Amino acid sequence: MPNSKTFTGGCHCGMVRFECTTDLAMVTACNCSICTKKGLHFAFLPPQSFQLRAGGESLKEYLFNKHAIRHQLCIDCGVAVFARGKKPDGTEVVALNVSCIDGIELAKLTMTPIDGRNR
Ligand SMILES: [Zn+2]
């Protein structure tokens, strides 16, 4: 990823902190139930491009539907910081909630519409 940058970020209260490397080329604007209700916009990263720096013990896992995506929420402030899942071919992937990146401005990102509601 030639335009990759390293970002820091975390949950709202600051207990959960991460560092990640991504080009933010593909950020989802998904119409599925959880992305709609929580206002989630994800970027997908290989697990080695995402490091949890603090708060690993402060995460609550939230599962629904087929339990394919393991959403990680801060137990204090409730922010969904990231999720762990697998691609169709079985490779592990981290779905980062880009809203958790320090200083991010959602309006300046290019969003990719995803029809998650009908999958
Ligand atoms: Zn928090």
mmCIF file with all atom_site columns, C-alpha atoms and ligand atoms in Angstrom:
data_model
loop_
_atom_site.group_PDB
_atom_site.id
_atom_site.type_symbol
_atom_site.label_atom_id
_atom_site.label_alt_id
_atom_site.label_comp_id
_atom_site.label_asym_id
_atom_site.label_entity_id
_atom_site.label_seq_id
_atom_site.pdbx_PDB_ins_code
_atom_site.Cartn_x
_atom_site.Cartn_y
_atom_site.Cartn_z
_atom_site.occupancy
_atom_site.B_iso_or_equiv
_atom_site.pdbx_formal_charge
_atom_site.auth_seq_id
_atom_site.auth_comp_id
_atom_site.auth_asym_id
_atom_site.auth_atom_id
_atom_site.pdbx_PDB_model_num
ATOM   1   C  CA . MET A 1 1   ? 0.000   0.000   0.000  1.00 0.00 ? 1   MET A CA 1
ATOM   2   C  CA . PRO A 1 2   ? 2.045   2.971   -1.252 1.00 0.00 ? 2   PRO A CA 1
ATOM   3   C  CA . ASN A 1 3   ? -0.037  5.673   0.437  1.00 0.00 ? 3   ASN A CA 1
ATOM   4   C  CA . SER A 1 4   ? -0.188  3.949   3.790  1.00 0.00 ? 4   SER A CA 1
ATOM   5   C  CA . LYS A 1 5   ? 0.214   6.028   6.900  1.00 0.00 ? 5   LYS A CA 1
ATOM   6   C  CA . THR A 1 6   ? 0.529   5.136   10.532 1.00 0.00 ? 6   THR A CA 1
ATOM   7   C  CA . PHE A 1 7   ? -2.327  6.349   12.688 1.00 0.00 ? 7   PHE A CA 1
ATOM   8   C  CA . THR A 1 8   ? -3.062  6.274   16.382 1.00 0.00 ? 8   THR A CA 1
ATOM   9   C  CA . GLY A 1 9   ? -6.506  6.171   17.881 1.00 0.00 ? 9   GLY A CA 1
ATOM   10  C  CA . GLY A 1 10  ? -8.749  4.720   20.507 1.00 0.00 ? 10  GLY A CA 1
ATOM   11  C  CA . CYS A 1 11  ? -12.117 4.670   22.173 1.00 0.00 ? 11  CYS A CA 1
ATOM   12  C  CA . HIS A 1 12  ? -13.849 7.740   23.614 1.00 0.00 ? 12  HIS A CA 1
ATOM   13  C  CA . CYS A 1 13  ? -12.717 7.437   27.235 1.00 0.00 ? 13  CYS A CA 1
ATOM   14  C  CA . GLY A 1 14  ? -9.135  6.575   26.246 1.00 0.00 ? 14  GLY A CA 1
ATOM   15  C  CA . MET A 1 15  ? -8.834  3.179   27.913 1.00 0.00 ? 15  MET A CA 1
ATOM   16  C  CA . VAL A 1 16  ? -8.501  1.389   24.582 1.00 0.00 ? 16  VAL A CA 1
ATOM   17  C  CA . ARG A 1 17  ? -5.668  2.656   22.360 1.00 0.00 ? 17  ARG A CA 1
ATOM   18  C  CA . PHE A 1 18  ? -4.266  1.349   19.085 1.00 0.00 ? 18  PHE A CA 1
ATOM   19  C  CA . GLU A 1 19  ? -1.776  2.067   16.350 1.00 0.00 ? 19  GLU A CA 1
ATOM   20  C  CA . CYS A 1 20  ? -2.402  1.021   12.757 1.00 0.00 ? 20  CYS A CA 1
ATOM   21  C  CA . THR A 1 21  ? -1.081  1.382   9.240  1.00 0.00 ? 21  THR A CA 1
ATOM   22  C  CA . THR A 1 22  ? -3.543  1.876   6.410  1.00 0.00 ? 22  THR A CA 1
ATOM   23  C  CA . ASP A 1 23  ? -4.071  3.899   3.234  1.00 0.00 ? 23  ASP A CA 1
ATOM   24  C  CA . LEU A 1 24  ? -7.801  4.393   4.038  1.00 0.00 ? 24  LEU A CA 1
ATOM   25  C  CA . ALA A 1 25  ? -8.465  3.703   0.353  1.00 0.00 ? 25  ALA A CA 1
ATOM   26  C  CA . MET A 1 26  ? -11.530 1.614   1.132  1.00 0.00 ? 26  MET A CA 1
ATOM   27  C  CA . VAL A 1 27  ? -13.801 2.836   3.915  1.00 0.00 ? 27  VAL A CA 1
ATOM   28  C  CA . THR A 1 28  ? -17.232 1.278   4.116  1.00 0.00 ? 28  THR A CA 1
ATOM   29  C  CA . ALA A 1 29  ? -20.554 3.074   4.111  1.00 0.00 ? 29  ALA A CA 1
ATOM   30  C  CA . CYS A 1 30  ? -22.622 -0.011  4.825  1.00 0.00 ? 30  CYS A CA 1
ATOM   31  C  CA . ASN A 1 31  ? -26.393 -0.290  5.162  1.00 0.00 ? 31  ASN A CA 1
ATOM   32  C  CA . CYS A 1 32  ? -26.444 -3.367  7.415  1.00 0.00 ? 32  CYS A CA 1
ATOM   33  C  CA . SER A 1 33  ? -28.193 -3.215  10.787 1.00 0.00 ? 33  SER A CA 1
ATOM   34  C  CA . ILE A 1 34  ? -25.171 -2.616  13.000 1.00 0.00 ? 34  ILE A CA 1
ATOM   35  C  CA . CYS A 1 35  ? -23.338 -0.165  10.726 1.00 0.00 ? 35  CYS A CA 1
ATOM   36  C  CA . THR A 1 36  ? -26.536 1.851   10.369 1.00 0.00 ? 36  THR A CA 1
ATOM   37  C  CA . LYS A 1 37  ? -27.462 1.916   14.046 1.00 0.00 ? 37  LYS A CA 1
ATOM   38  C  CA . LYS A 1 38  ? -23.943 2.616   15.287 1.00 0.00 ? 38  LYS A CA 1
ATOM   39  C  CA . GLY A 1 39  ? -22.766 4.813   12.431 1.00 0.00 ? 39  GLY A CA 1
ATOM   40  C  CA . LEU A 1 40  ? -19.830 2.515   11.734 1.00 0.00 ? 40  LEU A CA 1
ATOM   41  C  CA . HIS A 1 41  ? -17.368 3.047   8.909  1.00 0.00 ? 41  HIS A CA 1
ATOM   42  C  CA . PHE A 1 42  ? -14.759 0.320   8.631  1.00 0.00 ? 42  PHE A CA 1
ATOM   43  C  CA . ALA A 1 43  ? -11.368 -0.012  6.988  1.00 0.00 ? 43  ALA A CA 1
ATOM   44  C  CA . PHE A 1 44  ? -10.070 -3.567  6.667  1.00 0.00 ? 44  PHE A CA 1
ATOM   45  C  CA . LEU A 1 45  ? -6.483  -4.278  7.642  1.00 0.00 ? 45  LEU A CA 1
ATOM   46  C  CA . PRO A 1 46  ? -4.317  -7.353  7.923  1.00 0.00 ? 46  PRO A CA 1
ATOM   47  C  CA . PRO A 1 47  ? -3.895  -8.157  11.645 1.00 0.00 ? 47  PRO A CA 1
ATOM   48  C  CA . GLN A 1 48  ? -0.162  -7.307  11.485 1.00 0.00 ? 48  GLN A CA 1
ATOM   49  C  CA . SER A 1 49  ? -1.056  -3.695  10.524 1.00 0.00 ? 49  SER A CA 1
ATOM   50  C  CA . PHE A 1 50  ? -3.062  -3.211  13.718 1.00 0.00 ? 50  PHE A CA 1
ATOM   51  C  CA . GLN A 1 51  ? -1.578  -3.126  17.210 1.00 0.00 ? 51  GLN A CA 1
ATOM   52  C  CA . LEU A 1 52  ? -3.562  -2.735  20.369 1.00 0.00 ? 52  LEU A CA 1
ATOM   53  C  CA . ARG A 1 53  ? -1.482  -0.456  22.612 1.00 0.00 ? 53  ARG A CA 1
ATOM   54  C  CA . ALA A 1 54  ? -3.725  -0.288  25.669 1.00 0.00 ? 54  ALA A CA 1
ATOM   55  C  CA . GLY A 1 55  ? -6.982  -1.585  27.000 1.00 0.00 ? 55  GLY A CA 1
ATOM   56  C  CA . GLY A 1 56  ? -6.943  -5.171  25.783 1.00 0.00 ? 56  GLY A CA 1
ATOM   57  C  CA . GLU A 1 57  ? -8.493  -6.160  29.118 1.00 0.00 ? 57  GLU A CA 1
ATOM   58  C  CA . SER A 1 58  ? -11.149 -3.426  28.746 1.00 0.00 ? 58  SER A CA 1
ATOM   59  C  CA . LEU A 1 59  ? -12.816 -4.910  25.689 1.00 0.00 ? 59  LEU A CA 1
ATOM   60  C  CA . LYS A 1 60  ? -16.193 -6.560  25.543 1.00 0.00 ? 60  LYS A CA 1
ATOM   61  C  CA . GLU A 1 61  ? -16.945 -8.783  22.605 1.00 0.00 ? 61  GLU A CA 1
ATOM   62  C  CA . TYR A 1 62  ? -20.277 -8.330  20.851 1.00 0.00 ? 62  TYR A CA 1
ATOM   63  C  CA . LEU A 1 63  ? -21.567 -11.062 18.570 1.00 0.00 ? 63  LEU A CA 1
ATOM   64  C  CA . PHE A 1 64  ? -24.715 -11.279 16.498 1.00 0.00 ? 64  PHE A CA 1
ATOM   65  C  CA . ASN A 1 65  ? -26.147 -13.016 13.455 1.00 0.00 ? 65  ASN A CA 1
ATOM   66  C  CA . LYS A 1 66  ? -23.660 -15.708 12.384 1.00 0.00 ? 66  LYS A CA 1
ATOM   67  C  CA . HIS A 1 67  ? -21.008 -14.586 14.897 1.00 0.00 ? 67  HIS A CA 1
ATOM   68  C  CA . ALA A 1 68  ? -18.639 -14.161 11.957 1.00 0.00 ? 68  ALA A CA 1
ATOM   69  C  CA . ILE A 1 69  ? -17.483 -10.718 13.065 1.00 0.00 ? 69  ILE A CA 1
ATOM   70  C  CA . ARG A 1 70  ? -16.290 -10.254 16.640 1.00 0.00 ? 70  ARG A CA 1
ATOM   71  C  CA . HIS A 1 71  ? -16.989 -6.626  17.522 1.00 0.00 ? 71  HIS A CA 1
ATOM   72  C  CA . GLN A 1 72  ? -14.718 -5.223  20.263 1.00 0.00 ? 72  GLN A CA 1
ATOM   73  C  CA . LEU A 1 73  ? -16.326 -2.576  22.459 1.00 0.00 ? 73  LEU A CA 1
ATOM   74  C  CA . CYS A 1 74  ? -14.809 -0.572  25.295 1.00 0.00 ? 74  CYS A CA 1
ATOM   75  C  CA . ILE A 1 75  ? -16.470 -1.739  28.506 1.00 0.00 ? 75  ILE A CA 1
ATOM   76  C  CA . ASP A 1 76  ? -16.543 1.790   29.887 1.00 0.00 ? 76  ASP A CA 1
ATOM   77  C  CA . CYS A 1 77  ? -17.517 4.172   27.073 1.00 0.00 ? 77  CYS A CA 1
ATOM   78  C  CA . GLY A 1 78  ? -19.087 1.566   24.781 1.00 0.00 ? 78  GLY A CA 1
ATOM   79  C  CA . VAL A 1 79  ? -17.318 2.656   21.604 1.00 0.00 ? 79  VAL A CA 1
ATOM   80  C  CA . ALA A 1 80  ? -16.884 -0.125  19.045 1.00 0.00 ? 80  ALA A CA 1
ATOM   81  C  CA . VAL A 1 81  ? -13.198 0.349   18.257 1.00 0.00 ? 81  VAL A CA 1
ATOM   82  C  CA . PHE A 1 82  ? -12.583 -2.568  15.926 1.00 0.00 ? 82  PHE A CA 1
ATOM   83  C  CA . ALA A 1 83  ? -13.731 -6.044  15.027 1.00 0.00 ? 83  ALA A CA 1
ATOM   84  C  CA . ARG A 1 84  ? -11.980 -9.266  14.187 1.00 0.00 ? 84  ARG A CA 1
ATOM   85  C  CA . GLY A 1 85  ? -13.166 -11.530 11.446 1.00 0.00 ? 85  GLY A CA 1
ATOM   86  C  CA . LYS A 1 86  ? -12.199 -13.706 8.527  1.00 0.00 ? 86  LYS A CA 1
ATOM   87  C  CA . LYS A 1 87  ? -12.354 -13.095 4.824  1.00 0.00 ? 87  LYS A CA 1
ATOM   88  C  CA . PRO A 1 88  ? -14.222 -15.644 2.695  1.00 0.00 ? 88  PRO A CA 1
ATOM   89  C  CA . ASP A 1 89  ? -10.878 -17.379 2.006  1.00 0.00 ? 89  ASP A CA 1
ATOM   90  C  CA . GLY A 1 90  ? -10.243 -17.741 5.762  1.00 0.00 ? 90  GLY A CA 1
ATOM   91  C  CA . THR A 1 91  ? -7.537  -15.096 6.241  1.00 0.00 ? 91  THR A CA 1
ATOM   92  C  CA . GLU A 1 92  ? -7.839  -13.072 9.429  1.00 0.00 ? 92  GLU A CA 1
ATOM   93  C  CA . VAL A 1 93  ? -8.801  -9.449  9.062  1.00 0.00 ? 93  VAL A CA 1
ATOM   94  C  CA . VAL A 1 94  ? -9.215  -6.504  11.397 1.00 0.00 ? 94  VAL A CA 1
ATOM   95  C  CA . ALA A 1 95  ? -12.108 -4.155  10.685 1.00 0.00 ? 95  ALA A CA 1
ATOM   96  C  CA . LEU A 1 96  ? -11.125 -0.817  12.142 1.00 0.00 ? 96  LEU A CA 1
ATOM   97  C  CA . ASN A 1 97  ? -13.784 1.737   13.025 1.00 0.00 ? 97  ASN A CA 1
ATOM   98  C  CA . VAL A 1 98  ? -12.145 4.690   11.251 1.00 0.00 ? 98  VAL A CA 1
ATOM   99  C  CA . SER A 1 99  ? -14.056 7.108   13.490 1.00 0.00 ? 99  SER A CA 1
ATOM   100 C  CA . CYS A 1 100 ? -11.694 6.009   16.281 1.00 0.00 ? 100 CYS A CA 1
ATOM   101 C  CA . ILE A 1 101 ? -8.585  7.347   14.507 1.00 0.00 ? 101 ILE A CA 1
ATOM   102 C  CA . ASP A 1 102 ? -7.246  10.431  16.289 1.00 0.00 ? 102 ASP A CA 1
ATOM   103 C  CA . GLY A 1 103 ? -8.325  13.625  14.515 1.00 0.00 ? 103 GLY A CA 1
ATOM   104 C  CA . ILE A 1 104 ? -10.156 11.858  11.687 1.00 0.00 ? 104 ILE A CA 1
ATOM   105 C  CA . GLU A 1 105 ? -12.621 13.904  9.638  1.00 0.00 ? 105 GLU A CA 1
ATOM   106 C  CA . LEU A 1 106 ? -15.181 11.543  8.175  1.00 0.00 ? 106 LEU A CA 1
ATOM   107 C  CA . ALA A 1 107 ? -16.387 14.118  5.642  1.00 0.00 ? 107 ALA A CA 1
ATOM   108 C  CA . LYS A 1 108 ? -12.930 14.117  4.033  1.00 0.00 ? 108 LYS A CA 1
ATOM   109 C  CA . LEU A 1 109 ? -12.854 10.357  3.441  1.00 0.00 ? 109 LEU A CA 1
ATOM   110 C  CA . THR A 1 110 ? -13.990 8.608   0.317  1.00 0.00 ? 110 THR A CA 1
ATOM   111 C  CA . MET A 1 111 ? -16.635 6.094   1.307  1.00 0.00 ? 111 MET A CA 1
ATOM   112 C  CA . THR A 1 112 ? -17.427 2.891   -0.566 1.00 0.00 ? 112 THR A CA 1
ATOM   113 C  CA . PRO A 1 113 ? -21.128 1.911   -0.415 1.00 0.00 ? 113 PRO A CA 1
ATOM   114 C  CA . ILE A 1 114 ? -21.629 -1.676  0.789  1.00 0.00 ? 114 ILE A CA 1
ATOM   115 C  CA . ASP A 1 115 ? -24.999 -3.395  0.557  1.00 0.00 ? 115 ASP A CA 1
ATOM   116 C  CA . GLY A 1 116 ? -24.566 -5.352  3.797  1.00 0.00 ? 116 GLY A CA 1
ATOM   117 C  CA . ARG A 1 117 ? -28.305 -5.382  4.441  1.00 0.00 ? 117 ARG A CA 1
ATOM   118 C  CA . ASN A 1 118 ? -28.902 -7.742  1.530  1.00 0.00 ? 118 ASN A CA 1
ATOM   119 C  CA . ARG A 1 119 ? -26.005 -10.124 2.046  1.00 0.00 ? 119 ARG A CA 1
HETATM 120 ZN ZN . ZN  B 2 .   ? -13.598 3.701   26.347 1.00 0.00 ? 1   ZN  B ZN 1
#
